[in-house]
mmCIF file of N, CA, C and O in Angstrom:
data_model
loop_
_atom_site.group_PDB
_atom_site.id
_atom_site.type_symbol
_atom_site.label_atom_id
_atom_site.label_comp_id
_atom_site.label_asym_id
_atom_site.label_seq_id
_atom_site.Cartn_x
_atom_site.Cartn_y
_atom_site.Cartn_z
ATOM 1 N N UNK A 23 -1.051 19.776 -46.320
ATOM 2 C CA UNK A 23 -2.148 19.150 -45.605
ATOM 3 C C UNK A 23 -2.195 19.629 -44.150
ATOM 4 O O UNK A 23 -3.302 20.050 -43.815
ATOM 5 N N UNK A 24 -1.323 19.655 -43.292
ATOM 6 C CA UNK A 24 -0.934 20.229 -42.179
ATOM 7 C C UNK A 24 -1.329 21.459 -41.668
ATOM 8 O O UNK A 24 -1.616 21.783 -40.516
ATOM 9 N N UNK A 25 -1.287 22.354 -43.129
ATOM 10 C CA UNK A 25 -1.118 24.001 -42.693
ATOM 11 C C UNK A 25 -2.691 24.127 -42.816
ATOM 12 O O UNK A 25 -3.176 25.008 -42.106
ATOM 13 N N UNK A 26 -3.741 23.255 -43.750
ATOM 14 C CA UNK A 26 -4.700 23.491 -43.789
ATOM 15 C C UNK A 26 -5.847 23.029 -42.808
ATOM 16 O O UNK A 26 -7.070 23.159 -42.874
ATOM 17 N N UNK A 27 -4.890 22.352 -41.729
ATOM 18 C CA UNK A 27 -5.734 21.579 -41.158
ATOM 19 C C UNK A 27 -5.503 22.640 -39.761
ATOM 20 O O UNK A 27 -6.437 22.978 -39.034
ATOM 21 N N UNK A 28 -4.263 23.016 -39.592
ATOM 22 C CA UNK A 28 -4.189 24.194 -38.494
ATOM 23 C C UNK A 28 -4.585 25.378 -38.709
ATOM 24 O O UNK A 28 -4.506 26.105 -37.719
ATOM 25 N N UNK A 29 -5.083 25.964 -39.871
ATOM 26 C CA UNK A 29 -5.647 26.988 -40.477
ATOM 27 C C UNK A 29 -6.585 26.742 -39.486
ATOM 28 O O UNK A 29 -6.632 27.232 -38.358
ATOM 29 N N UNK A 30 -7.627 25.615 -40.216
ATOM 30 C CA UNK A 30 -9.342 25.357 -39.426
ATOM 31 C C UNK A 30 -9.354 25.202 -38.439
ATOM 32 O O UNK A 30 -10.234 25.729 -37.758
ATOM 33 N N UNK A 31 -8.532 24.524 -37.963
ATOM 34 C CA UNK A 31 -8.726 23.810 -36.211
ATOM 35 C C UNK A 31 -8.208 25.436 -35.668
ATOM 36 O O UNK A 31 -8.610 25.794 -34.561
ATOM 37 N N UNK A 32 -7.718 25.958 -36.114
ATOM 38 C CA UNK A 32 -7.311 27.687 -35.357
ATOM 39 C C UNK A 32 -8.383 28.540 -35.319
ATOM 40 O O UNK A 32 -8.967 29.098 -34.389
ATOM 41 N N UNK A 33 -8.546 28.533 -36.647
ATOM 42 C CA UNK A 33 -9.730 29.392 -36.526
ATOM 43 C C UNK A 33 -11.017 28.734 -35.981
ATOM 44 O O UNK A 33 -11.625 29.676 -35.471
ATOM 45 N N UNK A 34 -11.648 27.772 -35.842
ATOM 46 C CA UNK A 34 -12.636 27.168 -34.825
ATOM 47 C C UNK A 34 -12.177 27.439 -33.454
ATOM 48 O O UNK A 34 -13.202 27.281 -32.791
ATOM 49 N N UNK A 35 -11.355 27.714 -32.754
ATOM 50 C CA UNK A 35 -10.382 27.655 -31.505
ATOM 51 C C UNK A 35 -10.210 29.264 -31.273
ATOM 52 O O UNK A 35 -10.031 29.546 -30.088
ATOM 53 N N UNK A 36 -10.228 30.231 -32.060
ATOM 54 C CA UNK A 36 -10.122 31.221 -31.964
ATOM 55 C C UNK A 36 -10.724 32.660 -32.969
ATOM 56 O O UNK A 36 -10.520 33.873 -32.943
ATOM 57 N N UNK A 37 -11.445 31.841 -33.702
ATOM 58 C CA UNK A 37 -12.664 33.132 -34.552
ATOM 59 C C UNK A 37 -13.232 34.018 -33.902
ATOM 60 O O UNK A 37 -13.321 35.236 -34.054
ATOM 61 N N UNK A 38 -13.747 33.066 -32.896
ATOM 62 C CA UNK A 38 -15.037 33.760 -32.316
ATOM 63 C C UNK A 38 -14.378 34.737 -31.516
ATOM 64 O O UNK A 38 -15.201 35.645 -31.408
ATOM 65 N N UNK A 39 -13.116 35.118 -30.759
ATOM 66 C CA UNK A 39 -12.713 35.702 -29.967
ATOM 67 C C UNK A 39 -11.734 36.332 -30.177
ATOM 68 O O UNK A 39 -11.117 36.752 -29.198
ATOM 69 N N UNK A 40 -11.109 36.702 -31.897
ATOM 70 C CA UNK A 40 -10.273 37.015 -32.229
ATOM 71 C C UNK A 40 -10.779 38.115 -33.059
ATOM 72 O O UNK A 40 -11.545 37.762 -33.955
ATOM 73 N N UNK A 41 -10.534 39.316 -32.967
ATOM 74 C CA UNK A 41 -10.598 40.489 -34.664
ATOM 75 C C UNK A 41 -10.574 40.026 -35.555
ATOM 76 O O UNK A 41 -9.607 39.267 -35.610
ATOM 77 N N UNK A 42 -11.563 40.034 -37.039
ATOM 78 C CA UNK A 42 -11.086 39.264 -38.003
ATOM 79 C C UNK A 42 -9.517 39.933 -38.548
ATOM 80 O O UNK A 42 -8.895 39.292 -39.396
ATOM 81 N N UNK A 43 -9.113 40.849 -38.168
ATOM 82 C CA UNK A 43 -8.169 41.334 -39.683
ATOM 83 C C UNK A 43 -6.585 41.088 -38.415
ATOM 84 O O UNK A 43 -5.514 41.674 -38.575
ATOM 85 N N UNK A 44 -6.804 40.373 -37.575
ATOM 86 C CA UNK A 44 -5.794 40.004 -36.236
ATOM 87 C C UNK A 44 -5.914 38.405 -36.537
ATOM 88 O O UNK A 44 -4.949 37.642 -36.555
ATOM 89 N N UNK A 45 -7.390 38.000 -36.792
ATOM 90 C CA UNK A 45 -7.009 36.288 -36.819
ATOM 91 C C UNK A 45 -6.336 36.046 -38.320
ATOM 92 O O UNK A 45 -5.402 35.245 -38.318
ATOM 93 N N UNK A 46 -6.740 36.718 -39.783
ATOM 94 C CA UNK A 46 -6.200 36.758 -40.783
ATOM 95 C C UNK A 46 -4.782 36.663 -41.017
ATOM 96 O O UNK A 46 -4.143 35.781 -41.592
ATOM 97 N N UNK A 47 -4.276 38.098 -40.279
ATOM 98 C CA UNK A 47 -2.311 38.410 -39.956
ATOM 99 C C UNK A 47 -1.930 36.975 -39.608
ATOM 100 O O UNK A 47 -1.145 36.306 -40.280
ATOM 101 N N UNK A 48 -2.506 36.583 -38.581
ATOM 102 C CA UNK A 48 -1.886 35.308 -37.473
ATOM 103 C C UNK A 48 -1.699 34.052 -38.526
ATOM 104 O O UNK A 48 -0.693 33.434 -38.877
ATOM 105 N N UNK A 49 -3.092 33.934 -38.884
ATOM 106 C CA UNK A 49 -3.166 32.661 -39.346
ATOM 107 C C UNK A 49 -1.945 32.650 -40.835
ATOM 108 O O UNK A 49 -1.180 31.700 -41.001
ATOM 109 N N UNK A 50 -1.984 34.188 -42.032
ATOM 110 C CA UNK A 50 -1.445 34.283 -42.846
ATOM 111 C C UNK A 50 0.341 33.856 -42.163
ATOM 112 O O UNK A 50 1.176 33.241 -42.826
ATOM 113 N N UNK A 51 0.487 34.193 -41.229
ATOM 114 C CA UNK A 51 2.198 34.172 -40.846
ATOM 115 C C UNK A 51 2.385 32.731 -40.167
ATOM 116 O O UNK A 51 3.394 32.033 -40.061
ATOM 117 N N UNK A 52 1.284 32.562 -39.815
ATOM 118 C CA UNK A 52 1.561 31.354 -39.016
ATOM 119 C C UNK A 52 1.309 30.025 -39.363
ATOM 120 O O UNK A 52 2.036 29.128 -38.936
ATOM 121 N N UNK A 53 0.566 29.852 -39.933
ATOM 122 C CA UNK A 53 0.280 28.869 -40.667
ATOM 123 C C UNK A 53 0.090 28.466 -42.319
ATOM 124 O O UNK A 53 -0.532 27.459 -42.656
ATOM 125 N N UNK A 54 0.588 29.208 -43.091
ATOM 126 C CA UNK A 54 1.091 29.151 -44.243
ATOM 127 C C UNK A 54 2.341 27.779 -44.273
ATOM 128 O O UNK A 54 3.056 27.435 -43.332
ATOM 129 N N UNK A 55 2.290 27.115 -45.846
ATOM 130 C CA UNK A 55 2.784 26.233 -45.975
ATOM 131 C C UNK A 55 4.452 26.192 -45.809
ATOM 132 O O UNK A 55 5.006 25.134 -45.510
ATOM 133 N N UNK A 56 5.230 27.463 -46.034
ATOM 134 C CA UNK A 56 6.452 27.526 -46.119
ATOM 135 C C UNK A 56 6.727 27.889 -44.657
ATOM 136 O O UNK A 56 7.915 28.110 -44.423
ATOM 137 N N UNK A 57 5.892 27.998 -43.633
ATOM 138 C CA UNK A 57 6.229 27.729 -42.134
ATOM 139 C C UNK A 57 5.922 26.666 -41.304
ATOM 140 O O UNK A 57 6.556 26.506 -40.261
ATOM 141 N N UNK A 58 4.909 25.817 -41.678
ATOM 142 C CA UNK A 58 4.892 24.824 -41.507
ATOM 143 C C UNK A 58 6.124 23.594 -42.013
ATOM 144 O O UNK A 58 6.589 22.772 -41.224
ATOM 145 N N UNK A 59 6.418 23.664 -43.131
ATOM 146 C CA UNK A 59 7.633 22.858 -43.269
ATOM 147 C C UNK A 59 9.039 23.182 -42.571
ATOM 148 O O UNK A 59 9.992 22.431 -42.368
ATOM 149 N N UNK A 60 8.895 24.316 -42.317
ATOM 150 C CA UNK A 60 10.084 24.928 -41.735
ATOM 151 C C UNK A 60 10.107 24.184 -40.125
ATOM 152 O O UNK A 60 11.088 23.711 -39.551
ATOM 153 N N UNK A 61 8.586 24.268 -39.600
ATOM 154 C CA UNK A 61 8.323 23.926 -38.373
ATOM 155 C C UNK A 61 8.476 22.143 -37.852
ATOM 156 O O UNK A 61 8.977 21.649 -36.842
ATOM 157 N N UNK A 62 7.726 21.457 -39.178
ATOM 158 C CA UNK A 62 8.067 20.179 -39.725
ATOM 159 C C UNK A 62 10.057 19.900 -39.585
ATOM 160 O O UNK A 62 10.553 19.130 -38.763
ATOM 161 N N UNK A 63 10.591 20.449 -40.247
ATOM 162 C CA UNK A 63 12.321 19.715 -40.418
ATOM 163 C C UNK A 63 12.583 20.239 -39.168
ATOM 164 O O UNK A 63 13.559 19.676 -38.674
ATOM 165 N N UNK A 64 12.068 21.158 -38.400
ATOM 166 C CA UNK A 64 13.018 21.112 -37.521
ATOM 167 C C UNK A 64 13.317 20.478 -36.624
ATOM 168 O O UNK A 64 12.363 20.008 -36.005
ATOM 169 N N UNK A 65 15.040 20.064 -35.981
ATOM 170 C CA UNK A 65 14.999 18.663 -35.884
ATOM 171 C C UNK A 65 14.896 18.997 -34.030
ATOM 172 O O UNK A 65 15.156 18.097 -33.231
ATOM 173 N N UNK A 66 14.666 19.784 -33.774
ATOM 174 C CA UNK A 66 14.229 20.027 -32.290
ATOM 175 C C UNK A 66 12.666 19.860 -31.789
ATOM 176 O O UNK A 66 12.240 19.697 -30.645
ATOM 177 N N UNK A 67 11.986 19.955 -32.997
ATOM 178 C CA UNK A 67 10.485 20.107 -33.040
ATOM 179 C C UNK A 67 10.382 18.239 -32.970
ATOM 180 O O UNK A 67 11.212 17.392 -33.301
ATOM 181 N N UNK A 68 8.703 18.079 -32.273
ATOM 182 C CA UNK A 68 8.358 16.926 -32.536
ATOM 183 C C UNK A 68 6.752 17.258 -33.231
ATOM 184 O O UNK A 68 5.915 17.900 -32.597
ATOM 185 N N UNK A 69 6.510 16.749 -34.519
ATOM 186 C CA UNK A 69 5.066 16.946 -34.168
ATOM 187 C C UNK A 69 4.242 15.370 -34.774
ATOM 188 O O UNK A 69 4.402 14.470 -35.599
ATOM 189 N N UNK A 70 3.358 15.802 -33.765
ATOM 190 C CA UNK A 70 1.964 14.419 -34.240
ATOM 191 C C UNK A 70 1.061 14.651 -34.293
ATOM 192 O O UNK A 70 0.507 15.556 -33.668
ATOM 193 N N UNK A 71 0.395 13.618 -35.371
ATOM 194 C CA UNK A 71 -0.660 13.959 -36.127
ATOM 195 C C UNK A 71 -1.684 12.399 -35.888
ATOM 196 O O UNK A 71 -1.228 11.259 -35.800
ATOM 197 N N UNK A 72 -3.116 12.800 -35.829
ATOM 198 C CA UNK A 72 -3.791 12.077 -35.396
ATOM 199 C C UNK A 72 -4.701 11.746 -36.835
ATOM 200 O O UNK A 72 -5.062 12.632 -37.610
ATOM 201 N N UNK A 73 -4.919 10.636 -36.969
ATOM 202 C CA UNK A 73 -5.814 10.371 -38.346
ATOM 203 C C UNK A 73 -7.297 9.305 -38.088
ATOM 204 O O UNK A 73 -7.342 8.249 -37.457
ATOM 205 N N UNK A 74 -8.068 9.797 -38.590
ATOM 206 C CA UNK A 74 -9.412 8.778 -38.470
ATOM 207 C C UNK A 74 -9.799 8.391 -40.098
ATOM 208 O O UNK A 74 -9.924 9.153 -41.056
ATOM 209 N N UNK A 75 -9.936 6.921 -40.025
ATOM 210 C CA UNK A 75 -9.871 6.602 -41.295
ATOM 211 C C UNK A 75 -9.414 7.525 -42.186
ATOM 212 O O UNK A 75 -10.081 8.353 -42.806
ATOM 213 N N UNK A 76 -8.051 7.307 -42.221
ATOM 214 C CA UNK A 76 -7.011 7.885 -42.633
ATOM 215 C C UNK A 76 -6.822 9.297 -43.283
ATOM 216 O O UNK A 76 -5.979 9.596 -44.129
ATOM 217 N N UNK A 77 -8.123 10.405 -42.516
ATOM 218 C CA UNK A 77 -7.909 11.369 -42.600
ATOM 219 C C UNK A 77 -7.086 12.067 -41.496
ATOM 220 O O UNK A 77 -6.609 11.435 -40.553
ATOM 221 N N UNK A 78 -6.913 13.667 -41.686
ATOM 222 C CA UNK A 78 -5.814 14.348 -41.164
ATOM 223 C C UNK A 78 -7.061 14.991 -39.787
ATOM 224 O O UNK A 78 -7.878 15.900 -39.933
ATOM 225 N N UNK A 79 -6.799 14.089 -38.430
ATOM 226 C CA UNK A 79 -7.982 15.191 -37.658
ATOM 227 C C UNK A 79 -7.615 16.086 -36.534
ATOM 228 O O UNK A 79 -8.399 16.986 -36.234
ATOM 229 N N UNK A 80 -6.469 15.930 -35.857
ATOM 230 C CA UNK A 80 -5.789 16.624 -34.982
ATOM 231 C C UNK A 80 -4.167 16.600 -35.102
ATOM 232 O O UNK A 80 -3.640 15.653 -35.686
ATOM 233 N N UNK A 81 -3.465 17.528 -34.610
ATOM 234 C CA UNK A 81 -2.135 17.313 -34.414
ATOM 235 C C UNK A 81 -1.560 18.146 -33.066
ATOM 236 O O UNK A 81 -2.197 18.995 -32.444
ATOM 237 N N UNK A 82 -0.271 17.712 -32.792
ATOM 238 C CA UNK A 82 -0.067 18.557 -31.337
ATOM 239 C C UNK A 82 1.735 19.072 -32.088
ATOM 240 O O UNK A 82 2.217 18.509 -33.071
ATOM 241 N N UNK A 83 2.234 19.897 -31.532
ATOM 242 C CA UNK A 83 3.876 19.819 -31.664
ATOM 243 C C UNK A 83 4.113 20.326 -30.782
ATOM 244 O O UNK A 83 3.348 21.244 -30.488
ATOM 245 N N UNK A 84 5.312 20.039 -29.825
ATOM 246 C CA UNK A 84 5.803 19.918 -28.934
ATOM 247 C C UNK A 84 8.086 20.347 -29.058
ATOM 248 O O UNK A 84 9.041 19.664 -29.427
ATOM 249 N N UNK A 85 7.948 21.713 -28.540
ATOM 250 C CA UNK A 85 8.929 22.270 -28.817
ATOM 251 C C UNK A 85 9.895 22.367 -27.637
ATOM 252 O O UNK A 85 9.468 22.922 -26.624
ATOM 253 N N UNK A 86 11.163 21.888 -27.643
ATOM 254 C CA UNK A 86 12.270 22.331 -26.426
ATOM 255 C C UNK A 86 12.197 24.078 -26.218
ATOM 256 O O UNK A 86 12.010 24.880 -27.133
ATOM 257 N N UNK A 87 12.375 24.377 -24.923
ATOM 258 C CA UNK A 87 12.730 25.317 -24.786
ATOM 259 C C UNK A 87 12.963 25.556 -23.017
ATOM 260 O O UNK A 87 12.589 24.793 -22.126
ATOM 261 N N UNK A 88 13.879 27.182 -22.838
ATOM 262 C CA UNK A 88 14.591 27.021 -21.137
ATOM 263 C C UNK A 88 13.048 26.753 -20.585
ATOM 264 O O UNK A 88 12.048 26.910 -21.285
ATOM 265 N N UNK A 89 13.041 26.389 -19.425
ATOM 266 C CA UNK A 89 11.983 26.552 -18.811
ATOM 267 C C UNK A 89 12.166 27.952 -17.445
ATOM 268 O O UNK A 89 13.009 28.256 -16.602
ATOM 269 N N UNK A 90 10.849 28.456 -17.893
ATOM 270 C CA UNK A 90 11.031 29.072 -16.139
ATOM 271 C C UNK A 90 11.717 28.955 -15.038
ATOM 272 O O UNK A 90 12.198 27.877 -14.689
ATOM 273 N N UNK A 91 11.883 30.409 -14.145
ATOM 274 C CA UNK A 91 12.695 29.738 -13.382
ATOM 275 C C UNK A 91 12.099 28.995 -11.938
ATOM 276 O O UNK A 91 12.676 28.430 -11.008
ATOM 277 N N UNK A 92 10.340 29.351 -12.294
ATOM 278 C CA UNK A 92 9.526 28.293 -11.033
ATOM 279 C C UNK A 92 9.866 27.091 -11.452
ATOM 280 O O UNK A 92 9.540 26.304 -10.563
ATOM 281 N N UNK A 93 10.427 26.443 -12.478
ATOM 282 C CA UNK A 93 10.104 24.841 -13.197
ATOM 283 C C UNK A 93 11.555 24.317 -12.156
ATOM 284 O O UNK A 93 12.464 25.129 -12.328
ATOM 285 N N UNK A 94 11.770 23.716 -11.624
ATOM 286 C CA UNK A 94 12.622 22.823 -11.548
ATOM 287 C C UNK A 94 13.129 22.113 -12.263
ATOM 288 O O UNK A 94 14.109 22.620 -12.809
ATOM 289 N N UNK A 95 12.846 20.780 -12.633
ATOM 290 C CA UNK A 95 12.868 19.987 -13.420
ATOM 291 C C UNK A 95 13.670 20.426 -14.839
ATOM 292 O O UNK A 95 13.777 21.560 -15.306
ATOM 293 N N UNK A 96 13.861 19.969 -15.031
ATOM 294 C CA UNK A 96 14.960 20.487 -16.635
ATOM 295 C C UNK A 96 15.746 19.355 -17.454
ATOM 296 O O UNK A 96 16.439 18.579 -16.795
ATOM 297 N N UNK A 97 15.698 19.239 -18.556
ATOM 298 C CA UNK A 97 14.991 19.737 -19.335
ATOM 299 C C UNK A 97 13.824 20.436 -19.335
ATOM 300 O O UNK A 97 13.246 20.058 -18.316
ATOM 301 N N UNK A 98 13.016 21.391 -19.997
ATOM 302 C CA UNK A 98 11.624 21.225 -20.407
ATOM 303 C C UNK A 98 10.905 21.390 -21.543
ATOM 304 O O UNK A 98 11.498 22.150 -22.308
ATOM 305 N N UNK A 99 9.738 20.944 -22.029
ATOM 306 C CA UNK A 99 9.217 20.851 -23.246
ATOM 307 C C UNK A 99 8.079 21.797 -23.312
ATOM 308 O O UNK A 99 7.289 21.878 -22.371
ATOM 309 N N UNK A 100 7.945 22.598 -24.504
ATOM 310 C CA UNK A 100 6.633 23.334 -24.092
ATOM 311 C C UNK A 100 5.608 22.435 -25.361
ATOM 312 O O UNK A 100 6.000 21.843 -26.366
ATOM 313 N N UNK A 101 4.411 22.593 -24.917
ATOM 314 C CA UNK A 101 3.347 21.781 -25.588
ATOM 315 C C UNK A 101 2.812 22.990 -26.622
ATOM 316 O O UNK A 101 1.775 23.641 -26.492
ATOM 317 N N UNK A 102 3.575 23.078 -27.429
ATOM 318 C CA UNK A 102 3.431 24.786 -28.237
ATOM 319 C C UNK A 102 2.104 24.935 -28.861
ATOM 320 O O UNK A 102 1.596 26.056 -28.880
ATOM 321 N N UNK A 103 1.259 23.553 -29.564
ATOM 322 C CA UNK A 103 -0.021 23.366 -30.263
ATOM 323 C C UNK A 103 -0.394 22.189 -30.197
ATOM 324 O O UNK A 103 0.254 21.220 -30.591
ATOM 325 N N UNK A 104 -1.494 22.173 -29.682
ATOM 326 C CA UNK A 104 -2.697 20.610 -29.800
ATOM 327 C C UNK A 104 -3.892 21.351 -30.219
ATOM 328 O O UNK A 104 -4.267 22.457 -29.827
ATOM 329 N N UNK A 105 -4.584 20.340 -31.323
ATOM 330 C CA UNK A 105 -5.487 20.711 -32.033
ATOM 331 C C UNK A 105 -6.527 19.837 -32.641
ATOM 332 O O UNK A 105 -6.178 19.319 -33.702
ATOM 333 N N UNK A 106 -7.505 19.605 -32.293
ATOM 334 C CA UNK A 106 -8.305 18.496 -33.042
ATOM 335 C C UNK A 106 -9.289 19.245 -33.715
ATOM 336 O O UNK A 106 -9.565 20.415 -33.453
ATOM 337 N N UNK A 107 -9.908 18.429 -34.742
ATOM 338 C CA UNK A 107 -11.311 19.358 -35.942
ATOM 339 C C UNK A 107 -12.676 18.858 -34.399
ATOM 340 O O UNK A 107 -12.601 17.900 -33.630
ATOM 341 N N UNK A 108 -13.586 19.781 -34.457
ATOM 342 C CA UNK A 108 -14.225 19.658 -33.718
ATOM 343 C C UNK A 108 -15.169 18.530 -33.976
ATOM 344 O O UNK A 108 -15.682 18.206 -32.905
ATOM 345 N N UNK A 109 -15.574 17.850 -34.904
ATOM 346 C CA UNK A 109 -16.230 16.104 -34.695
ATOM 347 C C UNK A 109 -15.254 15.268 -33.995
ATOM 348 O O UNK A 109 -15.779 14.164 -33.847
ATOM 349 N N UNK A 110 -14.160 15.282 -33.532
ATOM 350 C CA UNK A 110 -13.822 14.644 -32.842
ATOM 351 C C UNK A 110 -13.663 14.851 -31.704
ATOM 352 O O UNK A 110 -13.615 13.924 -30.896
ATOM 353 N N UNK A 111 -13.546 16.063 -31.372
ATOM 354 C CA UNK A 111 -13.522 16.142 -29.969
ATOM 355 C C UNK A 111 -14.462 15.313 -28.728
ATOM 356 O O UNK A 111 -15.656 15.015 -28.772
ATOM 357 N N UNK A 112 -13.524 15.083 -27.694
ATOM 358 C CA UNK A 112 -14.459 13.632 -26.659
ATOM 359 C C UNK A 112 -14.132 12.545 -27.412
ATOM 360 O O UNK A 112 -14.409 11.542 -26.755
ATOM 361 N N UNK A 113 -13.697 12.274 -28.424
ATOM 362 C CA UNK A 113 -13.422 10.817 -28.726
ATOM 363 C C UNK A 113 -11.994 10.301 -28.696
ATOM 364 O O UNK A 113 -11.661 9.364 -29.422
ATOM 365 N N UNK A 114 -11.005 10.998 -27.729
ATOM 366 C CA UNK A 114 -9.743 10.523 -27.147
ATOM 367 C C UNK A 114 -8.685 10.897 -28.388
ATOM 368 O O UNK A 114 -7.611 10.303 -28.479
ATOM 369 N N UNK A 115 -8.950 11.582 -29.012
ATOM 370 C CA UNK A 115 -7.822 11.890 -30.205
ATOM 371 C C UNK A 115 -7.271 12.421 -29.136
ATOM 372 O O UNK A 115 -6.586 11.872 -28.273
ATOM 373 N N UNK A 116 -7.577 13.432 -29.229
ATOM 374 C CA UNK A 116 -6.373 14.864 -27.907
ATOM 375 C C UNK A 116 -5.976 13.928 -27.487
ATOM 376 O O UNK A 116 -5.120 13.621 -28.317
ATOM 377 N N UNK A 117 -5.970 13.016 -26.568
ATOM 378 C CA UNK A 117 -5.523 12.328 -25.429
ATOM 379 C C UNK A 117 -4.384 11.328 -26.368
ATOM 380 O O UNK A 117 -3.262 11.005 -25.978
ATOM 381 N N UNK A 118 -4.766 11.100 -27.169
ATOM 382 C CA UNK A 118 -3.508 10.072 -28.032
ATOM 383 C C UNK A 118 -2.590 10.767 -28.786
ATOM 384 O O UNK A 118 -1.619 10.295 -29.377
ATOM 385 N N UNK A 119 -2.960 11.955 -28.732
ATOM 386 C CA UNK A 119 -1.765 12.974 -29.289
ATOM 387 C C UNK A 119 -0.642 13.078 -27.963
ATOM 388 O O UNK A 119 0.370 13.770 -28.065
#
């Protein structure tokens, strides 16, 4: 459910400005189901998922990693993917992710 929902929300987010046979590669490696679960258990990964009447409409995941060496602060988290289906967008999903 996940991989199909970052499939669309990717390609709406990046069709228009991507090569098709470059957004194809990406999306085939990247969002296929046996990387998504991989991305899912991992226990460093956080991800959330946003639902409207109890469908699947955005998700964000949020990955540890070093930070720069402008960052001070440390720990840091990188915000690796946020993603909503475009009928929702403006209606505060993003923001509750």
């Amino acid at each position: 459910m996940l991989s199909a929902l970052a499939e669309k929300t990717f390609r709406v987010a990046f069709g228009g400005d991507t090569p098709g046979d470059d957004l194809e590669s990406y999306i085939r490696e990247n969002f296929n189901e046996k990387r998504q679960t991989l991305e899912i258990e991992n226990p460093k990964s956080a991800i959330f998922i946003a639902l409207k009447r109890n469908q699947l409409v955005g998700y964000a995941m949020l990955h540890p990693r070093d930070a720069p060496s402008c960052i001070r602060h440390k720990p840091a988290i990188e915000l690796k993917r946020i993603y909503v289906l475009p009928d929702v967008k403006g209606t505060g999903v993003a923001d509750s992710l």
